[in-house]
Short mmCIF file of C-alpha atoms and ligand atoms in Angstrom, two decimals:
data_model
loop_
_atom_site.label_atom_id
_atom_site.label_comp_id
_atom_site.label_asym_id
_atom_site.label_seq_id
_atom_site.Cartn_x
_atom_site.Cartn_y
_atom_site.Cartn_z
CA UNK A 24 4.44 32.42 12.76
CA UNK A 25 7.53 32.03 10.51
CA UNK A 26 7.49 32.90 7.02
CA UNK A 27 8.61 31.04 3.97
CA UNK A 28 12.26 32.95 4.30
CA UNK A 29 12.97 31.70 7.67
CA UNK A 30 11.85 28.61 7.07
CA UNK A 31 14.09 28.38 4.35
CA UNK A 32 17.06 26.58 4.52
CA UNK A 33 15.70 24.11 7.05
CA UNK A 34 15.42 20.58 6.50
CA UNK A 35 13.05 17.48 7.15
CA UNK A 36 13.52 14.32 7.16
CA UNK A 37 10.53 11.64 6.92
CA UNK A 38 10.80 8.23 7.96
CA UNK A 39 7.65 6.00 6.69
CA UNK A 40 6.18 2.66 8.07
CA UNK A 41 3.39 0.91 6.75
CA UNK A 42 1.71 0.46 3.71
CA UNK A 43 1.93 2.01 0.32
CA UNK A 44 -0.98 4.70 1.49
CA UNK A 45 1.60 5.77 4.30
CA UNK A 46 4.34 6.30 1.49
CA UNK A 47 2.28 8.46 -0.74
CA UNK A 48 1.15 10.24 2.37
CA UNK A 49 5.06 10.83 3.33
CA UNK A 50 5.47 12.45 -0.17
CA UNK A 51 2.06 14.68 0.62
CA UNK A 52 3.68 15.83 3.79
CA UNK A 53 6.91 16.58 2.01
CA UNK A 54 4.86 18.38 -0.65
CA UNK A 55 3.22 20.55 2.09
CA UNK A 56 6.33 21.26 3.89
CA UNK A 57 8.39 22.15 0.39
CA UNK A 58 5.54 24.27 -0.40
CA UNK A 59 6.36 26.44 2.92
CA UNK A 60 9.88 26.63 2.42
CA UNK A 61 11.45 23.25 3.78
CA UNK A 62 14.26 21.20 2.02
CA UNK A 63 14.95 17.62 2.08
CA UNK A 64 17.39 16.26 5.04
CA UNK A 65 19.33 13.41 3.37
CA UNK A 66 20.46 11.93 6.76
CA UNK A 67 18.52 12.26 10.17
CA UNK A 68 22.03 13.98 11.21
CA UNK A 69 21.35 17.05 9.05
CA UNK A 70 17.47 17.28 10.06
CA UNK A 71 16.08 20.17 11.64
CA UNK A 72 12.57 18.37 11.60
CA UNK A 73 12.31 14.81 11.78
CA UNK A 74 8.87 13.23 11.12
CA UNK A 75 7.93 9.25 11.56
CA UNK A 76 4.66 8.54 9.52
CA UNK A 77 3.55 5.44 11.38
CA UNK A 78 1.29 2.17 11.20
CA UNK A 79 -0.99 0.65 13.47
CA UNK A 80 -2.24 -2.20 11.88
CA UNK A 81 -0.52 -4.70 13.96
CA UNK A 82 0.73 -4.52 17.18
CA UNK A 83 4.51 -5.04 16.10
CA UNK A 84 4.47 -2.34 13.95
CA UNK A 85 3.68 0.06 17.09
CA UNK A 86 6.31 -1.64 19.13
CA UNK A 87 9.13 -1.17 16.39
CA UNK A 88 8.07 2.44 16.30
CA UNK A 89 8.20 2.79 19.92
CA UNK A 90 11.95 1.18 19.61
CA UNK A 91 12.64 3.58 16.99
CA UNK A 92 11.50 6.66 18.92
CA UNK A 93 13.83 5.67 21.73
CA UNK A 94 16.78 5.65 19.31
CA UNK A 95 15.60 9.11 17.91
CA UNK A 96 16.20 10.60 21.43
CA UNK A 97 19.73 10.70 20.76
CA UNK A 98 19.24 13.21 17.92
CA UNK A 99 16.99 15.36 20.49
CA UNK A 100 19.73 15.45 22.96
CA UNK A 101 22.23 16.50 20.33
CA UNK A 102 20.10 19.05 18.87
CA UNK A 103 17.60 20.65 21.58
CA UNK A 104 16.18 22.55 18.57
CA UNK A 105 15.10 19.22 16.51
CA UNK A 106 11.38 19.19 16.11
CA UNK A 107 10.46 15.69 16.24
CA UNK A 108 7.20 14.51 15.09
CA UNK A 109 4.96 11.18 15.21
CA UNK A 110 2.29 11.23 12.25
CA UNK A 111 0.10 8.85 10.80
CA UNK A 112 -1.99 5.83 11.94
CA UNK A 113 -0.50 5.13 15.24
CA UNK A 114 -0.20 8.95 16.04
CA UNK A 115 -4.24 8.68 15.65
CA UNK A 116 -4.44 5.50 17.82
CA UNK A 117 -2.28 6.12 20.67
CA UNK A 118 -1.51 9.50 21.23
CA UNK A 119 -1.66 9.09 25.10
CA UNK A 120 0.37 6.32 25.02
CA UNK A 121 3.11 8.39 23.07
CA UNK A 122 3.07 11.52 25.06
CA UNK A 123 3.74 9.11 28.17
CA UNK A 124 6.33 6.99 26.79
CA UNK A 125 8.17 9.70 24.59
CA UNK A 126 7.22 12.54 26.11
CA UNK A 127 9.83 14.53 23.99
CA UNK A 128 8.03 14.32 20.99
CA UNK A 129 6.87 17.83 19.68
CA UNK A 130 4.29 16.71 17.20
CA UNK A 131 1.43 14.47 16.96
CA UNK A 132 -0.20 14.78 13.54
CA UNK A 133 -3.15 12.63 12.46
CA UNK A 134 -3.73 11.38 8.77
CA UNK A 135 -6.14 14.33 8.11
CA UNK A 136 -3.98 16.93 9.42
CA UNK A 137 -1.19 17.45 7.18
CA UNK A 138 -2.02 20.56 5.91
CA UNK A 139 -1.56 22.25 9.49
CA UNK A 140 2.03 20.56 9.74
CA UNK A 141 3.89 23.96 8.68
CA UNK A 142 1.82 25.68 11.44
CA UNK A 143 2.35 22.96 14.04
CA UNK A 144 6.19 22.80 13.51
CA UNK A 145 6.40 26.54 14.08
CA UNK A 146 4.42 26.46 17.25
CA UNK A 147 6.57 23.58 18.32
CA UNK A 148 9.81 25.72 17.58
CA UNK A 149 8.66 28.25 19.87
CA UNK A 150 8.46 27.46 23.23
CA UNK A 151 5.56 25.26 23.31
CA UNK A 152 6.14 22.99 26.37
CA UNK A 153 3.43 20.28 25.75
CA UNK A 154 3.43 18.40 22.27
CA UNK A 155 1.50 20.09 19.59
CA UNK A 156 -1.58 17.91 18.63
CA UNK A 157 -3.83 17.64 15.88
CA UNK A 158 -5.89 14.75 15.62
CA UNK A 159 -9.18 15.65 14.02
CA UNK A 160 -10.50 13.16 11.58
CA UNK A 161 -12.12 15.17 8.56
CA UNK A 162 -14.15 13.42 6.36
CA UNK A 163 -14.17 15.97 3.49
CA UNK A 164 -10.39 16.10 3.52
CA UNK A 165 -8.58 14.63 0.51
CA UNK A 166 -5.76 16.90 -0.03
CA UNK A 167 -7.04 18.52 -3.47
CA UNK A 168 -4.75 20.97 -4.82
CA UNK A 169 -1.64 19.48 -3.05
CA UNK A 170 0.90 18.19 -4.78
CA UNK A 171 2.90 15.39 -3.45
CA UNK A 172 6.76 15.55 -3.57
CA UNK A 173 6.88 12.47 -5.14
CA UNK A 174 10.25 10.42 -5.42
CA UNK A 175 12.15 10.60 -8.94
CA UNK A 176 11.45 7.71 -10.85
CA UNK A 177 9.35 5.52 -13.23
CA UNK A 178 6.53 4.57 -10.90
CA UNK A 179 4.41 6.96 -8.58
CA UNK A 180 1.77 6.80 -6.48
CA UNK A 181 -1.81 8.81 -6.18
CA UNK A 182 -4.13 8.37 -3.47
CA UNK A 183 -7.89 8.28 -4.81
CA UNK A 184 -9.40 7.51 -1.88
CA UNK A 185 -9.02 8.12 1.73
CA UNK A 186 -10.56 6.17 4.61
CA UNK A 187 -12.66 3.10 4.84
CA UNK A 188 -16.12 2.29 5.71
CA UNK A 189 -16.05 -1.67 5.63
CA UNK A 190 -15.36 -2.23 9.31
CA UNK A 191 -14.00 -5.62 9.42
CA UNK A 192 -14.12 -6.82 13.04
CA UNK A 193 -10.34 -7.04 13.56
CA UNK A 194 -9.35 -4.03 11.74
CA UNK A 195 -8.08 -0.42 13.09
CA UNK A 196 -8.22 0.97 9.88
CA UNK A 197 -11.60 2.84 9.91
CA UNK A 198 -10.66 4.25 13.37
CA UNK A 199 -7.40 5.82 12.58
CA UNK A 200 -8.17 6.82 9.04
CA UNK A 201 -11.99 7.81 9.29
CA UNK A 202 -14.74 7.65 6.84
CA UNK A 203 -14.21 6.65 2.96
CA UNK A 204 -13.99 9.68 0.73
CA UNK A 205 -12.94 9.73 -3.13
CA UNK A 206 -10.77 12.53 -4.98
CA UNK A 207 -12.18 14.38 -7.45
CA UNK A 208 -11.52 12.65 -11.08
CA UNK A 209 -10.52 16.20 -12.22
CA UNK A 210 -7.82 16.11 -9.44
CA UNK A 211 -6.54 12.66 -10.17
CA UNK A 212 -6.23 13.45 -14.01
CA UNK A 213 -4.21 16.65 -13.18
CA UNK A 214 -2.04 14.73 -10.70
CA UNK A 215 -1.54 11.91 -13.30
CA UNK A 216 -1.12 14.40 -16.28
CA UNK A 217 1.71 16.32 -14.04
CA UNK A 218 3.49 12.75 -13.66
CA UNK A 219 3.18 12.02 -17.17
CA UNK A 220 5.03 15.35 -17.94
CA UNK A 221 7.52 14.66 -15.26
CA UNK A 222 8.47 11.32 -16.89
CA UNK A 223 7.02 8.97 -14.85
CA UNK A 224 5.70 5.90 -16.98
CA UNK A 225 3.54 3.94 -14.19
CA UNK A 226 1.13 5.12 -11.72
CA UNK A 227 -0.33 3.21 -9.09
CA UNK A 228 -3.87 4.19 -7.65
CA UNK A 229 -4.37 3.66 -4.15
CA UNK A 230 -7.36 3.17 -1.49
CA UNK A 231 -8.05 0.85 1.29
CA UNK A 232 -10.73 -0.39 -0.74
CA UNK A 233 -9.89 1.44 -4.23
CA UNK A 234 -12.45 -0.17 -6.24
CA UNK A 235 -15.58 0.98 -3.81
CA UNK A 236 -14.37 4.78 -5.27
CA UNK A 237 -17.07 6.84 -6.20
CA UNK A 238 -17.46 10.66 -6.77
CA UNK A 239 -20.21 12.87 -8.02
CA UNK A 240 -20.69 16.76 -8.19
CA UNK A 241 -24.28 17.97 -7.82
CA UNK A 242 -26.15 17.81 -11.08
CA UNK A 243 -23.39 15.34 -12.85
CA UNK A 244 -23.35 11.75 -13.20
CA UNK A 245 -21.34 9.71 -10.74
CA UNK A 246 -17.93 8.50 -11.65
CA UNK A 247 -17.16 4.89 -10.42
CA UNK A 248 -13.47 3.25 -10.41
CA UNK A 249 -13.87 1.70 -14.01
CA UNK A 250 -14.82 5.22 -15.28
CA UNK A 251 -11.80 6.73 -13.37
CA UNK A 252 -9.48 3.88 -14.93
CA UNK A 253 -10.94 4.71 -18.30
CA UNK A 254 -10.15 8.53 -17.81
CA UNK A 255 -6.68 7.66 -16.80
CA UNK A 256 -5.79 5.48 -19.85
CA UNK A 257 -5.64 8.03 -22.53
CA UNK A 258 -2.96 9.99 -20.88
CA UNK A 259 0.05 10.06 -22.92
CA UNK A 260 3.35 9.15 -21.47
CA UNK A 261 1.82 6.85 -18.64
CA UNK A 262 2.52 3.29 -19.92
CA UNK A 263 1.03 1.40 -16.86
CA UNK A 264 -1.74 1.85 -14.52
CA UNK A 265 -2.08 -0.18 -11.05
CA UNK A 266 -4.22 0.09 -8.23
CA UNK A 267 -4.33 -1.61 -4.90
CA UNK A 268 -6.12 -2.66 -2.69
CA UNK A 269 -9.38 -3.72 -4.36
CA UNK A 270 -12.32 -4.95 -2.12
CA UNK A 271 -13.86 -8.40 -3.33
CA UNK A 272 -17.24 -7.34 -2.92
CA UNK A 273 -16.68 -4.04 -5.05
CA UNK A 274 -15.55 -5.78 -8.32
CA UNK A 275 -18.07 -5.17 -10.90
CA UNK A 276 -18.36 -6.57 -14.35
CA UNK A 277 -17.76 -3.42 -15.96
CA UNK A 278 -14.33 -2.81 -13.79
CA UNK A 279 -13.55 -6.87 -14.99
CA UNK A 280 -13.99 -5.68 -18.69
CA UNK A 281 -12.26 -2.24 -18.33
CA UNK A 282 -9.15 -4.32 -16.79
CA UNK A 283 -9.46 -6.98 -19.66
CA UNK A 284 -9.71 -4.37 -22.34
CA UNK A 285 -7.11 -2.03 -21.69
CA UNK A 286 -3.53 -2.89 -22.31
CA UNK A 287 -2.15 0.06 -20.04
CA UNK A 288 -4.11 -1.73 -17.04
CA UNK A 289 -1.60 -3.98 -15.22
CA UNK A 290 -2.40 -7.56 -15.24
CA UNK A 291 -1.96 -7.82 -11.62
CA UNK A 292 -4.59 -7.77 -8.81
CA UNK A 293 -4.17 -7.97 -5.30
CA UNK A 294 -7.40 -9.64 -3.69
CA UNK A 295 -7.50 -9.61 0.39
CA UNK A 296 -9.00 -12.95 0.99
CA UNK A 297 -8.26 -13.29 4.95
CA UNK A 298 -9.49 -16.68 5.27
CA UNK A 299 -10.62 -19.74 3.39
CA UNK A 300 -13.39 -20.52 6.13
CA UNK A 301 -16.89 -19.03 5.73
CA UNK A 302 -17.38 -18.82 9.36
CA UNK A 303 -14.35 -17.10 9.80
CA UNK A 304 -15.27 -14.45 6.78
CA UNK A 305 -18.62 -13.91 8.24
CA UNK A 306 -17.31 -13.47 12.26
CA UNK A 307 -14.75 -10.88 10.23
CA UNK A 308 -17.82 -9.44 8.64
CA UNK A 309 -16.00 -9.31 5.20
CA UNK A 310 -19.36 -9.21 3.43
CA UNK A 311 -18.37 -11.94 1.01
CA UNK A 312 -18.72 -15.72 1.60
CA UNK A 313 -16.19 -18.35 0.48
CA UNK A 314 -18.09 -19.41 -2.51
CA UNK A 315 -18.28 -15.65 -3.54
CA UNK A 316 -14.60 -15.29 -3.43
CA UNK A 317 -14.12 -18.44 -5.45
CA UNK A 318 -16.43 -17.22 -8.10
CA UNK A 319 -14.86 -13.91 -8.36
CA UNK A 320 -11.81 -15.48 -8.70
CA UNK A 321 -12.97 -17.83 -11.39
CA UNK A 322 -15.00 -14.60 -13.57
CA UNK A 323 -11.65 -12.77 -13.24
CA UNK A 324 -9.51 -15.43 -14.37
CA UNK A 325 -12.02 -16.34 -17.23
CA UNK A 326 -12.32 -12.93 -18.63
CA UNK A 327 -8.42 -12.06 -18.16
CA UNK A 328 -6.43 -15.25 -18.23
CA UNK A 329 -3.12 -13.43 -18.10
CA UNK A 330 -3.97 -12.13 -14.63
CA UNK A 331 -1.58 -12.85 -11.74
CA UNK A 332 -3.26 -12.61 -8.41
CA UNK A 333 -2.02 -11.80 -4.75
CA UNK A 334 -4.20 -11.90 -1.13
CA UNK A 335 -3.70 -11.24 2.31
CA UNK A 336 -4.15 -13.79 5.05
CA UNK A 337 -4.64 -13.62 8.69
CA UNK A 338 -4.29 -16.91 10.57
CA UNK A 339 -5.38 -17.19 14.53
CA UNK A 340 -8.20 -14.83 14.52
CA UNK A 341 -10.51 -15.14 17.43
CA UNK A 342 -12.45 -18.30 17.33
CA UNK A 343 -10.15 -19.89 14.66
CA UNK A 344 -10.28 -23.78 14.75
CA UNK A 345 -8.35 -26.40 12.81
CA UNK A 346 -10.68 -26.87 10.62
CA UNK A 347 -11.18 -23.10 9.58
CA UNK A 348 -7.54 -23.01 9.07
CA UNK A 349 -7.53 -26.26 6.74
CA UNK A 350 -10.21 -24.21 4.52
CA UNK A 351 -7.38 -21.32 4.31
CA UNK A 352 -4.80 -23.66 3.52
CA UNK A 353 -7.33 -25.65 0.82
CA UNK A 354 -8.27 -21.71 -0.36
CA UNK A 355 -4.41 -21.12 -1.25
CA UNK A 356 -3.86 -24.76 -2.75
CA UNK A 357 -6.93 -24.23 -4.84
CA UNK A 358 -6.35 -20.74 -5.99
CA UNK A 359 -2.50 -20.80 -6.51
CA UNK A 360 -1.83 -17.29 -5.73
CA UNK A 361 1.25 -16.02 -7.26
CA UNK A 362 2.20 -13.79 -4.21
CA UNK A 363 0.53 -13.70 -0.54
CA UNK A 364 1.17 -11.75 2.28
CA UNK A 365 0.53 -13.49 5.48
CA UNK A 366 0.18 -12.23 8.94
CA UNK A 367 -0.81 -13.32 12.60
CA UNK A 368 -4.06 -12.01 14.28
CA UNK A 369 -3.07 -9.11 16.61
CA UNK A 370 -5.54 -7.53 18.55
CA UNK A 371 -6.37 -3.67 18.06
CA UNK A 372 -8.01 -1.93 20.89
CA UNK A 373 -11.35 -0.20 19.73
CA UNK A 374 -12.07 -2.65 17.25
CA UNK A 375 -15.20 -4.88 17.01
CA UNK A 376 -13.45 -8.18 17.87
CA UNK A 377 -11.10 -6.19 20.57
CA UNK A 378 -14.27 -5.57 22.37
CA UNK A 379 -16.51 -8.63 21.68
CA UNK A 380 -13.92 -11.86 20.50
CA UNK A 381 -11.49 -13.10 22.97
CA UNK A 382 -7.76 -13.53 21.44
CA UNK A 383 -8.06 -17.23 21.92
CA UNK A 384 -5.76 -18.60 19.69
CA UNK A 385 -2.44 -19.30 21.33
CA UNK A 386 0.59 -17.77 20.26
CA UNK A 387 2.37 -21.00 19.48
CA UNK A 388 -0.77 -22.14 17.27
CA UNK A 389 -0.67 -18.74 15.41
CA UNK A 390 3.16 -18.95 14.71
CA UNK A 391 2.97 -23.01 13.47
CA UNK A 392 -0.16 -21.73 11.37
CA UNK A 393 1.62 -19.24 9.90
CA UNK A 394 4.84 -21.16 9.45
CA UNK A 395 2.55 -23.50 7.35
CA UNK A 396 1.16 -21.57 4.90
CA UNK A 397 4.58 -19.32 4.49
CA UNK A 398 6.14 -22.57 3.38
CA UNK A 399 2.90 -23.48 1.24
CA UNK A 400 3.05 -20.00 -0.40
CA UNK A 401 6.69 -20.60 -1.14
CA UNK A 402 6.53 -23.42 -2.82
CA UNK A 403 3.30 -22.22 -4.99
CA UNK A 404 4.98 -19.28 -5.95
CA UNK A 405 8.04 -21.38 -6.85
CA UNK A 406 6.10 -23.16 -9.28
CA UNK A 407 3.97 -20.29 -10.53
CA UNK A 408 7.35 -18.44 -11.53
CA UNK A 409 8.43 -21.65 -13.19
CA UNK A 410 5.44 -21.48 -15.50
CA UNK A 411 6.42 -18.25 -16.85
CA UNK A 412 9.51 -19.95 -18.72
CA UNK A 413 8.90 -19.85 -22.02
CA UNK A 414 6.27 -16.85 -22.15
CA UNK A 415 7.16 -13.62 -23.71
CA UNK A 416 6.39 -10.85 -21.26
CA UNK A 417 5.82 -6.91 -21.41
CA UNK A 418 8.55 -5.49 -18.84
CA UNK A 419 8.52 -2.00 -17.53
CA UNK A 420 12.43 -1.39 -16.96
CA UNK A 421 13.03 0.73 -14.08
CA UNK A 422 16.73 0.07 -13.72
CA UNK A 423 19.90 -2.34 -13.63
CA UNK A 424 20.15 -5.30 -11.87
CA UNK A 425 21.74 -5.29 -8.52
CA UNK A 426 23.86 -8.28 -9.05
CA UNK A 427 25.23 -7.18 -12.81
CA UNK A 428 25.14 -3.77 -14.07
CA UNK A 429 24.74 -5.19 -17.42
CA UNK A 430 21.50 -6.50 -16.60
CA UNK A 431 18.40 -4.39 -17.09
CA UNK A 432 15.69 -5.21 -14.44
CA UNK A 433 12.00 -4.14 -14.19
CA UNK A 434 8.48 -5.72 -13.57
CA UNK A 435 6.47 -8.06 -15.90
CA UNK A 436 2.83 -7.05 -16.55
CA UNK A 437 2.00 -9.53 -13.74
CA UNK A 438 4.30 -7.70 -11.44
CA UNK A 439 7.31 -10.05 -11.36
CA UNK A 440 10.56 -8.80 -11.15
CA UNK A 441 12.42 -9.93 -14.23
CA UNK A 442 15.76 -9.51 -15.32
CA UNK A 443 17.61 -9.61 -18.82
CA UNK A 444 20.98 -8.56 -20.46
CA UNK A 445 20.97 -5.32 -22.17
CA UNK A 446 20.44 -5.84 -25.91
CA UNK A 447 23.76 -5.31 -27.80
CA UNK A 448 21.96 -3.53 -30.67
CA UNK A 449 19.49 -1.23 -29.51
CA UNK A 450 19.44 0.92 -26.32
CA UNK A 451 16.87 0.19 -23.79
CA UNK A 452 16.62 2.40 -20.84
CA UNK A 453 14.64 2.92 -17.77
CA UNK A 454 11.20 3.94 -18.35
CA UNK A 455 10.97 1.78 -21.78
CA UNK A 456 8.42 -1.25 -21.91
CA UNK A 457 10.05 -4.19 -23.85
CA UNK A 458 9.10 -7.84 -24.58
CA UNK A 459 11.29 -10.14 -22.99
CA UNK A 460 11.39 -13.93 -23.48
CA UNK A 461 11.45 -15.68 -19.96
CA UNK A 462 14.07 -18.45 -20.02
CA UNK A 463 14.77 -19.35 -16.38
CA UNK A 464 13.60 -18.15 -12.99
CA UNK A 465 14.74 -17.97 -9.22
CA UNK A 466 12.33 -18.43 -6.30
CA UNK A 467 11.43 -14.62 -6.78
CA UNK A 468 12.90 -13.43 -10.16
CA UNK A 469 12.26 -14.08 -13.51
CA UNK A 470 15.37 -14.22 -16.20
CA UNK A 471 14.95 -13.69 -19.55
CA UNK A 472 16.45 -12.12 -23.06
CA UNK A 473 14.72 -9.21 -25.10
CA UNK A 474 13.18 -10.01 -27.72
CA UNK A 475 11.97 -7.44 -30.83
CA UNK A 476 8.38 -6.49 -30.16
CA UNK A 477 5.92 -7.60 -32.93
N1 LIG B 25 -7.71 -2.65 2.93
C1 LIG B 25 -6.60 -2.80 3.09
C2 LIG B 25 -6.44 -3.60 4.48
C3 LIG B 25 -5.50 -2.78 5.33
S1 LIG B 25 -4.62 -3.86 6.40
C4 LIG B 25 -6.07 -3.75 2.26
O1 LIG B 25 -6.60 -4.33 1.75
O2 LIG B 25 -4.65 -3.47 1.80
C5 LIG B 25 -3.60 -4.92 5.23
C6 LIG B 25 -3.85 -6.04 5.78
O3 LIG B 25 -3.38 -6.26 7.13
C7 LIG B 25 -5.27 -6.61 6.09
O4 LIG B 25 -5.63 -7.45 5.00
C8 LIG B 25 -5.08 -7.89 6.75
O5 LIG B 25 -4.67 -8.94 6.54
C9 LIG B 25 -3.89 -7.40 7.75
N2 LIG B 25 -4.62 -6.72 8.93
C10 LIG B 25 -5.53 -6.19 9.33
N3 LIG B 25 -5.90 -6.06 10.63
C11 LIG B 25 -4.99 -6.86 11.53
C12 LIG B 25 -4.85 -7.35 12.30
N4 LIG B 25 -5.73 -6.73 13.62
N5 LIG B 25 -3.86 -8.49 12.78
C13 LIG B 25 -3.23 -8.84 12.04
N6 LIG B 25 -3.19 -8.43 10.74
C14 LIG B 25 -4.40 -7.38 10.12
FE1 LIG B 26 -9.45 -2.71 7.17
FE2 LIG B 26 -11.41 -4.06 6.45
FE3 LIG B 26 -11.07 -1.61 5.72
S1 LIG B 26 -9.26 -5.01 6.53
S2 LIG B 26 -8.90 -1.26 5.91
S3 LIG B 26 -11.70 -2.45 7.78
S4 LIG B 26 -11.84 -3.41 4.05
#
């Protein structure tokens, strides 16, 4: 085993693919390694260790990572001591294929084994001929007590839940991330307080179905997700709390009331629908019907009229007919999401769908359907953005505009990118929350002017 002394001076470069949970996990790995003496490499060239944190949710993500591994062979050739590691969901999903196609990989580490990274790197630095593997899923691991090495800034992530228990028929996440578990509220509060002390203004709580969060210690009452939010609201310095992704069936009236009541909780929700067809929702085992989804949207909009909504939609799932697809189009036209993340179905080995449902929508049809809804959403988003003109929104400033450094940039409470000229008579800086009256927009950005808060 190497000690901290002999690791010091060594530098790690972590490259991240996939979702925000992966970005947060990369910060966690950075924290684990910093705690044992590693520094951060600014470029791949100066790295002693390169870790690729991977995504397995669609085949394309995995193909990209295989391509990337081929690129990275060059660094291995230039520096035979370099340790190259594959981490995360694809490591868990495709260990054999990785070892087969990229035998020069030194480490393959799954999402529940990041505490072991320093020891794994030590082992790989020695004369290990075979890759060092750790892919045990651990239903108790929530990385309590570890502090992620967060990128400095205004906004940071806290994982409050790991794994997923829903087993939607198309989805690989429960297989590669294991069972759902919540992080103790005391640990979440500790991390958010620490972030406030370090100057973060916004925290985003992460979980695959974050609002199904629950945690209970023996002899104590259970903490649910609404309780957890209420515990974070009083933390001074944190001005805005966001979370992603909630699951439609885990919304309680108490949670909706909490979001409506608390100014600090962002008025933006991501509500993955997947499809507008009741039949497809059932085949996907989403646990809600189309009517229940519509009712949830109505309930949320009634309680929080200012809410912005986004969704995930998948087209071309096994068995999806034109009629099913029309229902999805109808859902999007009716709901008018502010944003939408749109995907083509991609078969994932091990899932229920891969084992039981033929991938029977042609690639051509999947492509046509996807293009259709991308265009539809572009036009809806453009209209939704236009409707912001004339309104005054609270904007958390996070920097200056890329186009003009005399303009400040940030996000509104509804998560819309907003830019406005620096006011002449008042200093406004990143981290401030200010009122901005929206005067114009482009298709993805609001343009406004600073107004004195009432
Ligand atoms: N609970 C998570 C889901 C993670 S996967 C969340 O809501 O963020 C993110 C999205 O990827 C899903 O909502 C779904 O739209 C899409 N997705 C999941 N599995 C997929 C697959 N096999 N093919 C294509 N898209 C998929
Ligand atoms: Fe995947 Fe469904 Fe969980 S989409 S992450 S199995 S909620």
